[in-house]
XYZ file of C-alpha atoms in Angstrom:
575
model
C 19.626 -12.726 26.431
C 19.557 -15.931 28.425
C 18.714 -18.954 26.309
C 17.632 -22.333 27.539
C 19.227 -25.074 25.436
C 16.832 -27.863 24.568
C 18.294 -31.101 23.248
C 16.809 -34.577 23.203
C 19.405 -37.241 22.343
C 18.296 -39.666 19.634
C 17.177 -43.085 20.757
C 18.951 -46.239 19.480
C 15.869 -46.971 17.321
C 16.004 -43.518 15.715
C 19.776 -43.820 15.194
C 19.215 -47.083 13.354
C 16.414 -45.569 11.213
C 18.593 -42.519 10.415
C 21.492 -44.760 9.353
C 19.208 -46.775 7.038
C 17.605 -43.663 5.525
C 20.993 -41.954 5.177
C 22.423 -44.965 3.294
C 19.489 -44.875 0.846
C 19.719 -41.147 0.063
C 23.495 -40.722 0.346
C 23.485 -38.527 3.441
C 25.095 -38.747 6.861
C 22.980 -40.247 9.658
C 23.059 -36.822 11.355
C 21.265 -35.141 8.445
C 18.996 -38.127 7.855
C 17.937 -37.725 11.489
C 16.968 -34.102 10.729
C 14.558 -35.474 8.122
C 13.079 -37.932 10.615
C 12.572 -35.064 13.078
C 10.543 -33.355 10.331
C 8.352 -36.407 9.855
C 10.154 -37.548 6.684
C 10.982 -41.221 7.145
C 11.136 -42.822 3.706
C 13.363 -42.470 0.667
C 10.459 -41.314 -1.531
C 9.324 -38.717 1.040
C 12.918 -37.423 1.296
C 13.164 -37.064 -2.488
C 9.884 -35.125 -2.563
C 11.132 -32.899 0.266
C 14.424 -32.111 -1.455
C 12.914 -31.698 -4.923
C 9.497 -30.033 -4.539
C 7.656 -30.345 -7.863
C 5.115 -27.889 -9.227
C 3.093 -30.795 -10.612
C 2.524 -31.850 -6.989
C 0.545 -28.688 -6.220
C -2.945 -29.542 -4.993
C -5.868 -29.370 -7.415
C -7.308 -25.879 -6.734
C -10.846 -27.159 -7.313
C -10.589 -29.150 -4.065
C -11.047 -25.817 -2.272
C -14.636 -25.066 -1.245
C -16.383 -22.596 -3.616
C -13.544 -22.614 -6.152
C -15.857 -23.683 -8.994
C -18.309 -20.916 -8.026
C -15.483 -18.339 -7.875
C -14.153 -19.262 -11.332
C -17.648 -19.265 -12.851
C -18.342 -15.798 -11.413
C -14.997 -14.487 -12.691
C -15.641 -15.934 -16.139
C -19.129 -14.377 -16.168
C -17.722 -10.979 -15.212
C -15.228 -11.117 -18.062
C -17.829 -12.393 -20.512
C -20.168 -9.539 -19.600
C -17.276 -7.032 -19.603
C -18.024 -6.044 -16.006
C -15.559 -3.856 -14.156
C -13.513 -5.891 -11.641
C -11.709 -4.562 -8.561
C -8.825 -6.483 -6.956
C -8.872 -5.400 -3.309
C -6.322 -6.331 -0.635
C -4.847 -5.673 2.778
C -2.025 -3.123 3.106
C 0.625 -5.531 4.441
C 3.120 -7.654 2.469
C 0.745 -10.591 2.084
C -2.135 -8.412 0.892
C -0.040 -6.299 -1.492
C 1.692 -9.300 -3.082
C -1.692 -11.026 -3.432
C -3.245 -8.024 -5.180
C -0.213 -7.664 -7.464
C -0.307 -11.381 -8.356
C -4.022 -11.523 -9.222
C -4.017 -8.170 -11.021
C -0.913 -8.968 -13.086
C -2.205 -12.369 -14.140
C -5.723 -11.263 -15.083
C -4.434 -8.126 -16.814
C -2.952 -10.354 -19.515
C -6.469 -11.416 -20.534
C -8.745 -8.598 -19.414
C -8.414 -4.812 -19.161
C -11.576 -3.541 -17.435
C -10.170 -3.780 -13.926
C -8.339 -1.880 -11.197
C -6.768 -2.538 -7.815
C -7.502 -0.988 -4.432
C -5.654 -0.939 -1.106
C -7.499 0.657 1.854
C -5.742 3.445 3.734
C -4.576 2.138 7.112
C -5.284 5.478 8.815
C -8.429 6.575 7.008
C -10.208 3.233 6.463
C -8.533 0.736 8.776
C -8.088 -2.980 8.222
C -10.120 -5.036 5.782
C -13.120 -4.261 3.593
C -14.237 -0.646 4.098
C -17.464 1.148 3.246
C -15.343 3.837 1.588
C -13.794 1.206 -0.700
C -17.216 -0.260 -1.546
C -18.674 3.186 -2.286
C -15.687 3.991 -4.502
C -16.294 0.694 -6.328
C -19.951 1.672 -6.842
C -18.980 5.113 -8.201
C -16.543 3.583 -10.693
C -18.976 0.937 -11.954
C -17.374 -2.112 -10.309
C -19.609 -5.205 -10.295
C -17.173 -7.756 -8.853
C -14.587 -7.357 -6.087
C -11.928 -10.025 -5.521
C -10.740 -9.385 -1.957
C -7.419 -10.853 -0.822
C -5.888 -11.490 2.613
C -8.959 -10.061 4.377
C -12.751 -10.079 4.092
C -13.620 -13.223 6.055
C -15.143 -11.121 8.857
C -16.650 -8.328 6.730
C -20.216 -9.610 7.142
C -21.995 -6.241 7.255
C -19.789 -4.563 4.658
C -20.246 -7.351 2.103
C -24.006 -7.477 2.799
C -24.083 -3.741 2.035
C -22.107 -4.283 -1.177
C -24.537 -7.002 -2.236
C -27.480 -4.629 -1.625
C -26.003 -2.131 -4.104
C -25.209 -4.720 -6.778
C -21.559 -5.601 -6.074
C -20.499 -9.237 -5.698
C -17.491 -10.458 -3.707
C -15.067 -13.343 -4.102
C -13.172 -13.681 -0.801
C -9.620 -15.087 -0.841
C -8.566 -15.164 2.808
C -6.596 -17.352 5.216
C -7.601 -15.847 8.555
C -9.794 -17.751 11.009
C -13.511 -17.240 10.159
C -16.220 -16.372 12.649
C -19.336 -18.484 13.158
C -21.169 -16.258 10.646
C -19.489 -15.801 7.272
C -20.120 -12.938 4.822
C -22.745 -13.277 2.033
C -20.097 -13.424 -0.696
C -20.535 -15.234 -4.009
C -17.581 -17.445 -3.100
C -15.435 -17.818 0.011
C -12.003 -19.316 -0.639
C -10.420 -19.989 2.736
C -8.661 -23.237 3.728
C -9.490 -22.462 7.389
C -13.250 -22.666 6.804
C -14.728 -25.065 9.371
C -16.166 -27.125 6.493
C -12.945 -26.987 4.454
C -12.281 -29.919 2.123
C -8.880 -28.571 1.072
C -5.988 -30.834 2.191
C -3.603 -27.990 3.187
C -4.772 -25.398 5.720
C -1.799 -23.037 5.959
C -1.695 -21.047 2.707
C -0.846 -17.347 2.888
C -3.378 -14.845 1.572
C -1.284 -14.547 -1.586
C -1.267 -18.351 -1.771
C -5.075 -18.403 -1.819
C -5.017 -15.794 -4.596
C -2.559 -17.974 -6.507
C -4.922 -20.964 -6.182
C -7.745 -18.879 -7.677
C -5.540 -17.942 -10.629
C -4.409 -21.577 -10.988
C -8.074 -22.661 -11.132
C -8.942 -19.864 -13.560
C -6.043 -20.885 -15.832
C -7.000 -24.563 -15.666
C -10.652 -23.793 -16.467
C -9.733 -21.615 -19.443
C -6.996 -23.793 -20.951
C -4.208 -21.349 -20.052
C -0.849 -23.154 -19.661
C 0.387 -23.406 -16.070
C 3.752 -22.041 -17.268
C 2.172 -18.581 -17.455
C 1.723 -18.619 -13.679
C 5.383 -19.373 -12.935
C 6.615 -15.738 -13.253
C 4.269 -14.851 -10.353
C 5.751 -17.350 -7.908
C 8.309 -14.822 -6.627
C 5.362 -12.941 -5.083
C 4.215 -16.161 -3.374
C 7.670 -16.678 -1.843
C 7.710 -13.104 -0.522
C 4.274 -13.538 1.075
C 5.077 -16.946 2.624
C 8.300 -15.667 4.206
C 6.819 -12.363 5.400
C 3.541 -13.714 6.769
C 5.376 -16.421 8.760
C 3.214 -19.338 7.636
C 4.497 -22.949 7.904
C 7.024 -23.782 5.173
C 5.650 -27.274 4.678
C 3.379 -29.003 2.170
C 2.112 -26.749 -0.598
C 3.825 -23.695 0.914
C 7.195 -25.449 0.555
C 6.562 -26.055 -3.149
C 5.477 -22.444 -3.733
C 8.364 -21.019 -1.665
C 10.980 -23.279 -3.289
C 10.007 -22.328 -6.838
C 9.243 -18.749 -5.833
C 12.799 -18.318 -4.512
C 14.104 -19.840 -7.738
C 12.129 -17.228 -9.685
C 13.276 -14.448 -7.338
C 16.922 -15.405 -7.882
C 16.816 -16.128 -11.612
C 14.216 -13.783 -13.082
C 12.413 -11.575 -10.548
C 9.568 -9.334 -11.632
C 10.556 -5.731 -12.354
C 9.299 -4.313 -9.053
C 10.953 -6.973 -6.912
C 14.162 -6.602 -8.929
C 14.178 -2.898 -8.038
C 13.667 -3.667 -4.334
C 16.490 -6.246 -4.468
C 18.723 -3.561 -6.024
C 17.763 -0.997 -3.355
C 18.474 -3.548 -0.591
C 21.984 -4.188 -1.943
C 21.184 -7.870 -2.543
C 21.796 -7.971 -6.303
C 24.798 -10.287 -6.305
C 23.615 -12.629 -3.563
C 21.648 -15.855 -3.678
C 18.472 -14.792 -1.906
C 16.913 -16.896 0.842
C 13.873 -16.622 3.118
C 15.825 -14.558 5.676
C 16.595 -11.933 3.023
C 12.859 -11.610 2.407
C 11.996 -11.450 6.126
C 14.644 -8.882 7.059
C 15.216 -6.850 3.869
C 12.552 -7.189 1.159
C 9.417 -7.664 3.305
C 9.936 -4.636 5.586
C 10.318 -2.342 2.577
C 7.119 -3.656 0.991
C 5.369 -3.190 4.345
C 6.729 0.315 4.899
C 4.477 1.982 2.333
C 1.297 0.758 4.040
C 2.706 1.650 7.453
C 3.834 5.191 6.623
C 1.677 6.231 3.641
C -0.585 4.005 1.531
C 0.003 0.404 0.457
C -1.252 1.253 -3.037
C 2.210 2.626 -3.800
C 3.645 -0.813 -3.086
C 1.242 -2.464 -5.535
C 2.148 0.158 -8.157
C 5.768 -0.925 -7.740
C 4.958 -4.654 -7.826
C 2.985 -4.365 -11.081
C 5.431 -1.926 -12.734
C 7.014 -3.064 -16.018
C 9.504 -0.231 -16.594
C 12.681 -0.795 -14.550
C 13.726 2.871 -14.281
C 10.300 3.864 -12.965
C 10.419 0.874 -10.626
C 13.771 2.053 -9.250
C 12.303 5.502 -8.515
C 9.306 3.913 -6.754
C 11.569 1.515 -4.838
C 13.639 4.502 -3.689
C 10.523 6.141 -2.243
C 9.527 2.949 -0.462
C 13.057 2.638 0.915
C 12.699 6.160 2.305
C 9.431 5.160 4.003
C 11.310 2.225 5.516
C 13.966 4.536 6.966
C 11.230 6.722 8.495
C 9.498 3.606 9.817
C 12.718 2.410 11.472
C 13.172 5.727 13.285
C 9.597 5.725 14.622
C 9.791 2.019 15.440
C 12.983 2.565 17.472
C 11.497 5.509 19.361
C 8.239 3.664 20.140
C 10.051 0.486 21.212
C 12.210 2.509 23.608
C 9.093 4.177 25.031
C 7.313 0.821 25.356
C 10.372 -0.763 27.018
C 10.575 2.068 29.545
C 6.863 1.618 30.335
C 7.283 -2.148 30.812
C 10.325 -1.632 33.041
C 8.380 0.824 35.212
C 5.409 -1.505 35.558
C 6.698 -3.356 38.632
C 3.183 -4.644 39.240
C 3.253 -6.414 35.853
C 6.555 -8.238 36.324
C 4.809 -11.387 37.529
C 2.231 -11.271 34.717
C 2.236 -13.626 31.738
C 1.222 -10.963 29.193
C 1.838 -7.342 28.209
C -0.942 -4.915 27.215
C 0.242 -1.352 26.506
C -1.735 1.676 25.370
C -0.589 5.119 24.237
C -2.977 7.317 22.262
C -0.063 9.062 20.503
C 1.692 6.036 19.039
C 1.682 5.688 15.251
C -0.803 3.055 14.130
C 1.398 1.811 11.313
C 4.212 0.539 13.522
C 2.436 -0.833 16.614
C 2.650 -4.349 15.127
C 6.427 -4.059 14.887
C 6.626 -2.757 18.459
C 4.471 -5.677 19.657
C 6.875 -8.058 17.878
C 9.906 -6.410 19.486
C 8.401 -6.615 22.980
C 7.490 -10.272 22.454
C 11.079 -11.009 21.430
C 12.493 -9.172 24.461
C 10.091 -10.270 27.208
C 8.744 -13.594 25.867
C 5.169 -12.777 26.701
C 2.098 -12.480 24.441
C 1.843 -8.751 23.768
C -0.888 -6.314 22.723
C 0.044 -2.742 21.774
C -2.800 -0.240 21.372
C -3.117 3.318 20.087
C -6.006 5.678 19.348
C -7.471 5.823 15.846
C -10.698 7.671 14.997
C -11.911 7.534 18.587
C -11.304 3.780 18.928
C -8.383 2.018 20.640
C -6.806 -0.040 17.866
C -4.096 -2.612 18.433
C -1.788 -5.314 17.180
C -1.071 -8.520 19.042
C 1.906 -10.856 18.730
C 2.504 -14.207 20.382
C 5.228 -16.521 21.575
C 5.914 -19.983 20.154
C 3.058 -22.410 20.659
C 0.564 -19.963 22.196
C -2.615 -19.121 20.225
C -3.119 -15.393 20.698
C -6.179 -15.381 18.430
C -8.023 -17.631 20.905
C -6.899 -15.417 23.805
C -8.349 -12.327 22.110
C -11.484 -14.205 21.088
C -12.143 -14.989 24.764
C -12.594 -11.214 25.293
C -14.715 -10.641 22.182
C -17.612 -9.034 24.088
C -15.244 -6.143 24.917
C -14.157 -5.660 21.300
C -15.470 -3.696 18.342
C -13.574 -5.936 15.937
C -10.788 -8.512 15.849
C -9.133 -10.946 13.431
C -5.959 -12.835 12.722
C -4.364 -16.201 13.407
C -2.283 -18.080 15.980
C 0.725 -15.770 16.200
C -0.566 -12.377 15.066
C -3.859 -10.566 15.330
C -5.501 -7.152 15.156
C -8.199 -5.800 17.438
C -10.129 -2.663 18.344
C -12.193 -1.607 21.345
C -13.600 1.411 23.164
C -10.948 3.149 25.242
C -12.869 2.553 28.466
C -12.701 -1.229 27.878
C -8.879 -1.374 27.950
C -8.486 -2.016 31.733
C -11.022 -4.864 31.695
C -9.491 -6.262 28.492
C -6.041 -6.168 30.120
C -7.373 -8.039 33.170
C -9.235 -10.745 31.212
C -6.546 -11.188 28.574
C -3.961 -11.710 31.334
C -6.290 -14.153 33.098
C -6.666 -16.217 29.910
C -2.928 -16.177 29.121
C -1.991 -17.134 32.695
C -4.382 -20.093 32.563
C -3.284 -21.414 29.145
C 0.409 -20.591 28.707
C 3.109 -23.075 29.782
C 6.454 -22.035 31.341
C 8.504 -23.188 28.323
C 6.666 -20.645 26.154
C 7.842 -17.726 28.296
C 11.578 -18.170 27.841
C 14.027 -18.081 24.969
C 14.669 -21.654 23.909
C 17.203 -22.926 21.384
C 16.042 -26.287 20.039
C 19.271 -28.127 19.216
C 18.855 -30.699 16.442
C 22.236 -32.441 16.760
C 25.432 -32.383 18.823
C 28.388 -32.668 16.411
C 32.152 -32.174 16.237
C 33.927 -29.785 13.861
C 35.268 -32.765 11.882
C 31.648 -33.519 10.886
C 31.344 -30.132 9.146
C 32.488 -30.790 5.599
C 31.662 -29.273 2.209
C 29.555 -32.356 1.463
C 27.626 -31.864 4.691
C 27.009 -28.168 3.902
C 25.900 -28.980 0.349
C 23.414 -31.534 1.742
C 22.272 -29.103 4.430
C 21.402 -26.480 1.793
C 18.821 -28.905 0.370
C 16.726 -28.450 3.542
C 15.899 -24.879 2.469
C 13.639 -22.944 2.227
C 13.371 -22.502 5.975
C 10.609 -21.102 8.123
C 8.027 -22.246 10.678
C 7.869 -26.085 10.907
C 11.147 -26.313 8.956
C 13.602 -24.133 10.913
C 17.235 -23.736 9.966
C 18.938 -26.571 11.917
C 20.733 -25.597 15.111
C 23.840 -27.596 16.008
C 25.843 -27.775 19.215
C 29.549 -28.456 19.654
C 30.917 -28.930 23.147
C 34.352 -28.122 24.579
C 35.595 -25.656 21.980
C 38.495 -23.231 22.450
C 39.641 -19.948 21.026
C 42.337 -20.621 18.425
C 44.013 -17.459 19.669
C 42.789 -15.069 17.003
C 39.181 -14.327 18.023
C 38.392 -10.601 18.373
C 35.614 -8.145 19.096
C 34.343 -6.336 15.978
C 31.538 -4.002 14.889
C 30.859 -0.274 14.959
C 30.164 -0.430 18.684
C 32.386 -3.464 19.381
C 29.257 -5.544 19.923
C 30.092 -8.704 17.899
C 32.788 -11.370 18.128
C 34.641 -12.746 15.115
C 35.811 -16.185 16.154
C 38.363 -18.774 15.124
C 37.741 -21.942 17.083
C 39.022 -25.477 17.564
C 37.285 -28.304 19.396
C 38.747 -30.993 21.612
C 38.233 -33.811 19.090
C 39.802 -32.487 15.891
C 42.332 -30.042 14.568
C 39.798 -28.308 12.307
C 39.798 -24.518 12.741
C 36.275 -23.110 12.257
C 35.433 -19.485 11.587
C 32.390 -18.042 13.291
C 30.519 -14.835 13.992
C 28.568 -14.163 17.203
C 26.359 -11.107 16.734
C 25.690 -9.007 19.823
C 27.620 -11.329 22.142
C 30.747 -9.333 22.902
C 30.094 -9.818 26.645
C 31.437 -13.366 26.201
C 34.767 -12.174 24.729
C 36.681 -12.075 28.026
C 35.761 -15.674 28.858
C 36.645 -16.828 25.320
C 40.087 -15.201 25.521
C 40.735 -16.887 28.893
C 41.617 -20.136 27.083
C 38.927 -22.058 28.950
C 36.563 -24.335 27.027
C 32.989 -23.429 26.157
C 29.979 -24.863 24.290
C 28.317 -23.204 21.301
C 24.987 -23.437 19.509
C 25.038 -22.329 15.873
C 23.767 -22.591 12.333
C 26.103 -23.466 9.476
C 26.323 -20.771 6.808
C 28.378 -19.719 3.828
C 30.582 -16.672 4.462
C 28.882 -13.775 2.649
C 32.249 -12.278 1.672
C 34.285 -15.427 0.999
C 32.221 -17.781 -1.117
C 32.856 -21.505 -0.631
C 34.042 -20.814 2.913
C 31.864 -22.294 5.666
C 31.153 -20.112 8.672
C 29.305 -20.742 11.932
C 26.665 -18.215 12.947
C 26.777 -18.594 16.705
C 23.490 -18.100 18.538
C 24.742 -18.682 22.090
C 27.922 -19.361 24.075
C 28.162 -21.047 27.499
C 31.108 -22.221 29.597
C 31.539 -25.992 29.275
C 30.150 -27.988 32.200
C 33.636 -29.063 33.232
C 34.567 -25.368 33.585
C 31.511 -24.398 35.649
């Protein structure tokens, strides 16, 4: 992959500010400058960033309708009404359902949880789910990570005596459902100070408000924070503000005392003896939680996440791991098919977007395929398949481009749609696909900028190997947890050389294990460059090159610093 390196040297004013801030907090000017780049410019703001405190969580009652939601929940419990906790079948929805169900179960037993079947019911609130609730005597449904667009479904539920509390974070339409309470920080009239909670985060705020209203100590919510961390990492929401607090303490919980179900998944992933970070959730834990909803039914995932017996949890985690293996095989096959289609579409090479349709693709993995194509081609992508006579799709975007708005511009062609800036779902009649493709492309072409259609590495600092010390790495670790709006810092070192011992490694000889020196110090740095073996010949030629990398701890040799190299280019003097 060809990366464009983006680096803006710091101005003298910023250098001065970084030096002053660094002196106050005991950090190098380089790392203090990373704080300034994140909008953190004072000593007190830096301390809050490095030590997120649970007592700094926002008052949940600042969210619109929160008082109404808590009153309705209290009434339901007081009247011993049956309550259903209903959620989407992805990671965010399943963790949200598990969190709310597990917390309320400590105080109330007349309740159940429900996850719609992706293939039978589709996304969001379904008539089948509402009818099942009616048959089982449910009077109140708490819906999580969906529901904000279920206007007709919730009106129907209301007509048969079932109330809804919506906990969602997707962008609402002009008309909102007739629910008892709508908890959504993206409401146009929102008074809540933080707009980027995950669906599980909104569920957590409801439980926080419920606890506060009923005199339940906040400490009883802490064991559920691991679920919040999993949802924040997997749903790719900004790791800033309240999300940073929830993710920071959620990771702490995940590492020190994870819930039984998550502990089983950690065991199955082979992560038991590792300090878990957001990447472990994104690449290992999240996909396994997702796999159940993609291949079978997400209810199995919730069963695992609420399980208290570890041996049973291990059995359930094993099944979910098997679903993940099946998912990977189908995902690989579909991605290859999609790639071959894109490569054959000569007429689309000049286009700014990709819209693919195959009636035989598996609905549960089209979102993953859309993500893969976006990563490969750097174009907003929609992948569609046939489901119950309707073309149903998943859309994924590139950095900085709002794919939800692009889809919304074609809403007259759609049966349904929903989502947010970087990911969305949609459905339409099959005959509308060509016109949708044309208008979607027209919108993307008009609104996308060239920088969004290429792989860019945003370099935060140019440093020498002598700057990489144990103190620097220890300080760098305080910037975690990482994610959108707080990425893992990328560094650049120029004019480095092979120490003489670098070699190609991997099952297919696709990676390079490096030992490097730079022109300014005698420090030998170890590094790994995944999938970059094509650069090995140049590296062994003894000519200098530049690298962009993150600074990591070697997974096999603790206390040893290692560079994870993202890209390698010949130094300018060698070009």
